[in-house]
Short mmCIF file of C-alpha atoms in Angstrom, two decimals:
data_model
loop_
_atom_site.label_atom_id
_atom_site.label_comp_id
_atom_site.label_asym_id
_atom_site.label_seq_id
_atom_site.Cartn_x
_atom_site.Cartn_y
_atom_site.Cartn_z
CA UNK A 1 -35.32 103.59 95.82
CA UNK A 2 -33.76 102.81 98.82
CA UNK A 3 -36.72 104.78 100.76
CA UNK A 4 -39.18 102.38 98.88
CA UNK A 5 -37.08 99.54 99.91
CA UNK A 6 -37.17 100.25 103.36
CA UNK A 7 -40.66 101.27 103.57
CA UNK A 8 -41.66 97.83 102.16
CA UNK A 9 -38.89 95.23 103.50
CA UNK A 10 -37.78 96.65 106.38
CA UNK A 11 -40.73 97.88 107.84
CA UNK A 12 -42.37 94.51 107.16
CA UNK A 13 -39.65 92.90 109.30
CA UNK A 14 -39.88 95.52 111.91
CA UNK A 15 -43.74 94.77 112.17
CA UNK A 16 -43.45 91.01 112.41
CA UNK A 17 -40.74 91.49 115.27
CA UNK A 18 -42.92 93.78 116.99
CA UNK A 19 -45.96 91.45 116.75
CA UNK A 20 -43.63 88.52 117.94
CA UNK A 21 -44.14 86.36 115.01
CA UNK A 22 -41.46 83.58 115.54
CA UNK A 23 -39.17 83.91 112.56
CA UNK A 24 -36.40 81.27 112.34
CA UNK A 25 -32.96 83.05 111.59
CA UNK A 26 -32.76 80.96 108.21
CA UNK A 27 -36.18 82.68 106.80
CA UNK A 28 -35.12 86.10 108.58
CA UNK A 29 -31.87 86.01 106.29
CA UNK A 30 -33.92 84.64 103.22
CA UNK A 31 -36.46 87.23 103.52
CA UNK A 32 -33.61 90.04 103.34
CA UNK A 33 -31.95 88.32 100.95
CA UNK A 34 -35.09 88.39 98.53
CA UNK A 35 -35.07 92.43 99.34
CA UNK A 36 -31.49 92.66 98.43
CA UNK A 37 -32.04 90.60 95.04
CA UNK A 38 -34.72 93.21 94.41
CA UNK A 39 -32.71 96.03 95.07
CA UNK A 40 -30.00 94.73 93.05
CA UNK A 41 -32.11 94.21 90.38
CA UNK A 42 -33.69 97.63 90.27
CA UNK A 43 -30.24 98.77 89.82
CA UNK A 44 -29.19 100.16 93.64
CA UNK A 45 -25.42 99.64 93.85
CA UNK A 46 -24.52 96.61 96.12
CA UNK A 47 -22.46 98.83 98.76
CA UNK A 48 -26.00 100.70 99.46
CA UNK A 49 -27.80 97.35 99.90
CA UNK A 50 -27.73 96.40 103.74
CA UNK A 51 -26.18 93.21 104.47
CA UNK A 52 -28.29 92.60 107.78
CA UNK A 53 -31.38 93.64 109.38
CA UNK A 54 -29.37 95.54 111.75
CA UNK A 55 -27.73 97.57 108.87
CA UNK A 56 -31.32 97.84 107.28
CA UNK A 57 -32.85 99.25 110.54
CA UNK A 58 -29.93 101.88 110.99
CA UNK A 59 -29.95 103.01 107.11
CA UNK A 60 -33.83 103.20 107.33
CA UNK A 61 -33.25 105.81 110.19
CA UNK A 62 -31.05 107.82 108.29
CA UNK A 63 -32.87 107.54 104.77
CA UNK A 64 -36.58 106.90 105.41
CA UNK A 65 -37.52 108.10 108.79
CA UNK A 66 -36.37 111.77 108.12
CA UNK A 67 -38.43 112.32 105.07
CA UNK A 68 -41.35 110.52 105.68
CA UNK A 69 -43.99 113.29 104.68
CA UNK A 70 -47.55 113.37 102.88
CA UNK A 71 -47.42 113.49 99.18
CA UNK A 72 -50.42 113.71 96.66
CA UNK A 73 -49.37 110.64 94.98
CA UNK A 74 -49.14 108.87 98.45
CA UNK A 75 -52.64 110.28 99.36
CA UNK A 76 -54.16 109.06 95.88
CA UNK A 77 -52.60 105.58 96.22
CA UNK A 78 -53.85 105.37 99.85
CA UNK A 79 -57.22 106.05 98.42
CA UNK A 80 -57.03 103.62 95.58
CA UNK A 81 -55.88 100.71 98.22
CA UNK A 82 -58.37 101.25 100.65
CA UNK A 83 -60.91 101.17 97.82
CA UNK A 84 -59.90 97.78 96.36
CA UNK A 85 -62.51 95.56 98.00
CA UNK A 86 -65.32 98.42 96.94
CA UNK A 87 -66.68 95.98 94.06
CA UNK A 88 -67.25 93.20 96.60
CA UNK A 89 -69.11 95.23 99.29
CA UNK A 90 -69.24 98.98 98.25
CA UNK A 91 -66.61 99.53 100.55
CA UNK A 92 -69.03 99.35 103.46
CA UNK A 93 -66.71 97.01 105.41
CA UNK A 94 -63.30 96.79 103.29
CA UNK A 95 -62.44 100.55 103.58
CA UNK A 96 -62.78 100.81 107.06
CA UNK A 97 -61.31 97.67 107.92
CA UNK A 98 -58.14 98.39 105.66
CA UNK A 99 -58.19 102.05 106.98
CA UNK A 100 -58.01 100.55 110.61
CA UNK A 101 -55.43 98.02 109.48
CA UNK A 102 -53.37 100.71 107.79
CA UNK A 103 -53.45 103.07 110.90
CA UNK A 104 -52.59 100.14 113.21
CA UNK A 105 -49.51 99.11 111.11
CA UNK A 106 -48.12 102.66 109.99
CA UNK A 107 -49.74 104.80 113.26
CA UNK A 108 -51.83 107.56 113.69
CA UNK A 109 -49.53 110.40 112.18
CA UNK A 110 -48.86 108.62 108.86
CA UNK A 111 -52.67 107.60 108.66
CA UNK A 112 -53.69 111.09 109.00
CA UNK A 113 -51.08 112.34 106.38
CA UNK A 114 -52.90 109.71 104.03
CA UNK A 115 -56.22 111.29 105.23
CA UNK A 116 -57.41 108.13 106.57
CA UNK A 117 -60.20 108.61 108.78
CA UNK A 118 -60.43 107.17 112.23
CA UNK A 119 -62.70 103.92 112.52
CA UNK A 120 -63.45 104.12 116.26
CA UNK A 121 -64.81 100.34 116.01
CA UNK A 122 -62.01 98.83 113.94
CA UNK A 123 -59.41 100.78 115.48
CA UNK A 124 -60.09 99.66 118.97
CA UNK A 125 -60.87 96.04 117.89
CA UNK A 126 -57.40 95.72 116.03
CA UNK A 127 -55.74 97.67 118.78
CA UNK A 128 -56.90 95.01 121.17
CA UNK A 129 -56.89 91.92 119.39
CA UNK A 130 -54.44 91.72 116.65
CA UNK A 131 -51.36 90.62 118.95
CA UNK A 132 -53.61 87.93 120.97
CA UNK A 133 -54.67 86.70 117.25
CA UNK A 134 -51.12 86.46 116.19
CA UNK A 135 -50.11 84.75 119.35
CA UNK A 136 -52.97 82.26 118.76
CA UNK A 137 -52.24 81.57 115.29
CA UNK A 138 -48.81 81.18 115.54
CA UNK A 139 -49.53 78.72 118.80
CA UNK A 140 -51.89 76.81 116.80
CA UNK A 141 -49.03 76.31 113.87
CA UNK A 142 -47.33 73.81 116.41
CA UNK A 143 -50.40 71.24 116.16
CA UNK A 144 -50.07 68.31 113.69
CA UNK A 145 -51.13 69.27 110.27
CA UNK A 146 -51.57 72.79 111.33
CA UNK A 147 -48.86 74.00 108.88
CA UNK A 148 -50.29 72.59 105.93
CA UNK A 149 -53.84 73.50 106.68
CA UNK A 150 -52.74 77.05 107.10
CA UNK A 151 -50.65 77.40 103.92
CA UNK A 152 -53.72 75.56 102.35
CA UNK A 153 -55.90 78.42 103.41
CA UNK A 154 -53.42 81.20 102.77
CA UNK A 155 -52.81 79.79 99.27
CA UNK A 156 -56.87 79.72 98.76
CA UNK A 157 -57.01 83.11 99.80
CA UNK A 158 -54.19 84.63 97.85
CA UNK A 159 -55.35 82.95 94.60
CA UNK A 160 -58.81 84.05 95.19
CA UNK A 161 -57.43 87.79 95.88
CA UNK A 162 -55.54 87.60 92.67
CA UNK A 163 -58.15 86.18 90.48
CA UNK A 164 -60.54 88.94 91.95
CA UNK A 165 -57.96 91.67 91.44
CA UNK A 166 -57.03 90.74 87.77
CA UNK A 167 -60.46 90.28 86.79
CA UNK A 168 -59.85 86.69 85.97
CA UNK A 169 -57.19 88.12 83.34
CA UNK A 170 -53.47 87.20 83.20
CA UNK A 171 -51.22 89.66 85.42
CA UNK A 172 -48.26 91.24 83.56
CA UNK A 173 -46.30 93.50 85.89
CA UNK A 174 -43.48 95.49 84.13
CA UNK A 175 -40.37 96.55 85.99
CA UNK A 176 -39.46 99.99 85.36
CA UNK A 177 -35.84 100.74 84.34
CA UNK A 178 -35.49 104.15 85.59
CA UNK A 179 -37.15 106.56 88.28
CA UNK A 180 -40.12 108.52 86.94
CA UNK A 181 -38.71 111.70 84.86
CA UNK A 182 -41.00 114.08 86.93
#
Protein backbone atom coordinates (compact mmCIF):
# COMPACT_ATOMS: atom_id res chain seq x y z
CA UNK A 1 0.00 0.00 0.00
CA UNK A 2 2.95 2.35 0.56
CA UNK A 3 3.91 1.87 -3.09
CA UNK A 4 0.50 3.18 -4.13
CA UNK A 5 0.73 5.93 -1.52
CA UNK A 6 4.03 7.13 -2.99
CA UNK A 7 2.93 6.74 -6.59
CA UNK A 8 0.13 9.20 -5.84
CA UNK A 9 0.93 11.64 -3.04
CA UNK A 10 4.72 11.75 -3.23
CA UNK A 11 4.79 11.85 -7.03
CA UNK A 12 2.24 14.68 -7.15
CA UNK A 13 4.23 16.76 -4.68
CA UNK A 14 7.46 16.08 -6.58
CA UNK A 15 5.84 17.22 -9.84
CA UNK A 16 4.40 20.37 -8.28
CA UNK A 17 7.86 21.29 -7.00
CA UNK A 18 9.46 20.35 -10.31
CA UNK A 19 7.01 22.64 -12.13
CA UNK A 20 7.82 25.40 -9.60
CA UNK A 21 4.24 25.74 -8.38
CA UNK A 22 4.55 28.00 -5.36
CA UNK A 23 3.22 26.02 -2.42
CA UNK A 24 3.03 27.72 0.96
CA UNK A 25 4.63 25.65 3.69
CA UNK A 26 1.30 25.29 5.49
CA UNK A 27 -0.39 23.91 2.35
CA UNK A 28 2.47 21.47 1.78
CA UNK A 29 2.12 20.29 5.37
CA UNK A 30 -1.67 20.02 4.98
CA UNK A 31 -1.31 18.02 1.76
CA UNK A 32 1.10 15.62 3.47
CA UNK A 33 -1.29 15.34 6.43
CA UNK A 34 -4.19 14.39 4.13
CA UNK A 35 -2.03 11.59 2.72
CA UNK A 36 -0.94 10.55 6.20
CA UNK A 37 -4.60 10.25 7.23
CA UNK A 38 -5.35 8.25 4.10
CA UNK A 39 -2.52 5.85 4.89
CA UNK A 40 -3.67 5.50 8.50
CA UNK A 41 -7.28 4.86 7.45
CA UNK A 42 -6.11 2.18 5.01
CA UNK A 43 -4.43 0.39 7.90
CA UNK A 44 -0.80 1.27 7.31
CA UNK A 45 0.98 1.22 10.63
CA UNK A 46 1.87 4.74 11.77
CA UNK A 47 5.59 4.01 12.08
CA UNK A 48 5.73 3.43 8.30
CA UNK A 49 3.94 6.66 7.39
CA UNK A 50 6.44 9.40 6.49
CA UNK A 51 6.42 12.38 8.86
CA UNK A 52 7.82 14.81 6.27
CA UNK A 53 8.17 15.17 2.51
CA UNK A 54 11.90 14.51 2.89
CA UNK A 55 11.05 11.18 4.55
CA UNK A 56 8.44 10.47 1.87
CA UNK A 57 10.96 11.09 -0.92
CA UNK A 58 13.54 8.90 0.80
CA UNK A 59 11.03 6.12 1.41
CA UNK A 60 9.77 6.32 -2.20
CA UNK A 61 13.33 5.75 -3.40
CA UNK A 62 13.39 2.59 -1.29
CA UNK A 63 9.93 1.10 -1.87
CA UNK A 64 8.61 2.57 -5.14
CA UNK A 65 11.45 3.29 -7.54
CA UNK A 66 13.17 -0.13 -7.35
CA UNK A 67 10.01 -2.07 -8.16
CA UNK A 68 8.54 0.08 -10.91
CA UNK A 69 7.66 -2.25 -13.75
CA UNK A 70 4.80 -2.86 -16.14
CA UNK A 71 1.95 -5.11 -15.05
CA UNK A 72 -1.06 -6.35 -17.02
CA UNK A 73 -3.32 -4.50 -14.56
CA UNK A 74 -1.36 -1.25 -14.99
CA UNK A 75 -1.51 -1.48 -18.79
CA UNK A 76 -5.25 -2.16 -18.69
CA UNK A 77 -5.88 0.66 -16.19
CA UNK A 78 -3.86 3.10 -18.31
CA UNK A 79 -5.93 2.18 -21.36
CA UNK A 80 -9.18 2.68 -19.43
CA UNK A 81 -8.03 6.08 -18.14
CA UNK A 82 -6.82 7.24 -21.55
CA UNK A 83 -10.21 6.39 -23.02
CA UNK A 84 -12.26 8.32 -20.46
CA UNK A 85 -13.06 11.04 -22.98
CA UNK A 86 -14.04 8.62 -25.74
CA UNK A 87 -17.74 9.26 -25.22
CA UNK A 88 -17.20 12.98 -25.71
CA UNK A 89 -14.91 13.04 -28.74
CA UNK A 90 -14.47 9.43 -29.80
CA UNK A 91 -10.96 9.64 -28.30
CA UNK A 92 -9.85 11.74 -31.27
CA UNK A 93 -8.35 14.47 -29.08
CA UNK A 94 -8.78 13.30 -25.52
CA UNK A 95 -6.77 10.08 -25.80
CA UNK A 96 -3.71 11.63 -27.51
CA UNK A 97 -3.72 14.60 -25.12
CA UNK A 98 -4.10 12.41 -22.02
CA UNK A 99 -1.42 10.07 -23.38
CA UNK A 100 0.99 12.92 -24.05
CA UNK A 101 0.35 14.39 -20.60
CA UNK A 102 0.91 11.00 -18.98
CA UNK A 103 4.18 10.63 -20.90
CA UNK A 104 5.19 14.15 -19.86
CA UNK A 105 4.47 13.52 -16.17
CA UNK A 106 5.71 9.93 -15.83
CA UNK A 107 8.44 9.88 -18.49
CA UNK A 108 9.15 7.85 -21.60
CA UNK A 109 10.06 4.62 -19.83
CA UNK A 110 6.84 4.31 -17.83
CA UNK A 111 4.72 5.50 -20.78
CA UNK A 112 6.38 2.80 -22.87
CA UNK A 113 5.62 0.18 -20.24
CA UNK A 114 1.99 1.28 -20.29
CA UNK A 115 1.93 1.02 -24.09
CA UNK A 116 1.08 4.69 -24.46
CA UNK A 117 1.98 5.72 -28.01
CA UNK A 118 4.11 8.78 -28.70
CA UNK A 119 2.15 11.80 -29.86
CA UNK A 120 4.65 13.97 -31.76
CA UNK A 121 2.47 17.11 -31.77
CA UNK A 122 1.10 16.88 -28.24
CA UNK A 123 4.36 15.57 -26.72
CA UNK A 124 6.27 18.54 -28.18
CA UNK A 125 3.58 21.05 -27.26
CA UNK A 126 3.52 19.92 -23.63
CA UNK A 127 7.31 19.77 -23.36
CA UNK A 128 7.59 23.35 -24.65
CA UNK A 129 4.55 24.99 -23.09
CA UNK A 130 3.62 23.32 -19.79
CA UNK A 131 6.16 25.07 -17.55
CA UNK A 132 5.50 28.52 -19.09
CA UNK A 133 1.75 27.88 -18.76
CA UNK A 134 2.16 27.04 -15.06
CA UNK A 135 4.38 30.09 -14.51
CA UNK A 136 1.88 32.42 -16.20
CA UNK A 137 -1.08 30.86 -14.40
CA UNK A 138 0.62 31.13 -11.01
CA UNK A 139 1.71 34.71 -11.77
CA UNK A 140 -1.82 35.72 -12.72
CA UNK A 141 -3.08 34.40 -9.39
CA UNK A 142 -1.53 37.51 -7.80
CA UNK A 143 -3.98 39.80 -9.60
CA UNK A 144 -7.08 41.09 -7.76
CA UNK A 145 -10.00 38.63 -7.84
CA UNK A 146 -7.87 36.07 -9.73
CA UNK A 147 -7.87 33.44 -6.96
CA UNK A 148 -11.66 33.55 -6.73
CA UNK A 149 -12.04 33.45 -10.52
CA UNK A 150 -9.63 30.53 -10.86
CA UNK A 151 -11.39 28.69 -8.04
CA UNK A 152 -14.77 29.22 -9.73
CA UNK A 153 -13.42 27.99 -13.07
CA UNK A 154 -11.69 24.98 -11.48
CA UNK A 155 -14.80 24.14 -9.49
CA UNK A 156 -16.94 24.33 -12.63
CA UNK A 157 -14.56 21.96 -14.43
CA UNK A 158 -14.50 19.60 -11.45
CA UNK A 159 -18.29 19.49 -11.18
CA UNK A 160 -18.74 19.08 -14.94
CA UNK A 161 -16.18 16.26 -14.99
CA UNK A 162 -17.83 14.47 -12.05
CA UNK A 163 -21.27 14.89 -13.64
CA UNK A 164 -20.02 13.45 -16.91
CA UNK A 165 -18.02 10.58 -15.42
CA UNK A 166 -20.84 9.60 -13.05
CA UNK A 167 -23.40 9.80 -15.88
CA UNK A 168 -25.38 12.13 -13.60
CA UNK A 169 -25.72 9.39 -10.97
CA UNK A 170 -24.57 9.61 -7.33
CA UNK A 171 -20.98 8.46 -6.89
CA UNK A 172 -20.45 5.76 -4.30
CA UNK A 173 -16.90 4.76 -3.48
CA UNK A 174 -16.26 1.75 -1.29
CA UNK A 175 -12.89 1.73 0.42
CA UNK A 176 -11.50 -1.80 0.53
CA UNK A 177 -10.67 -3.15 3.95
CA UNK A 178 -8.01 -5.58 2.70
CA UNK A 179 -5.71 -6.10 -0.25
CA UNK A 180 -6.85 -8.20 -3.18
CA UNK A 181 -6.59 -11.87 -2.30
CA UNK A 182 -4.94 -12.62 -5.67
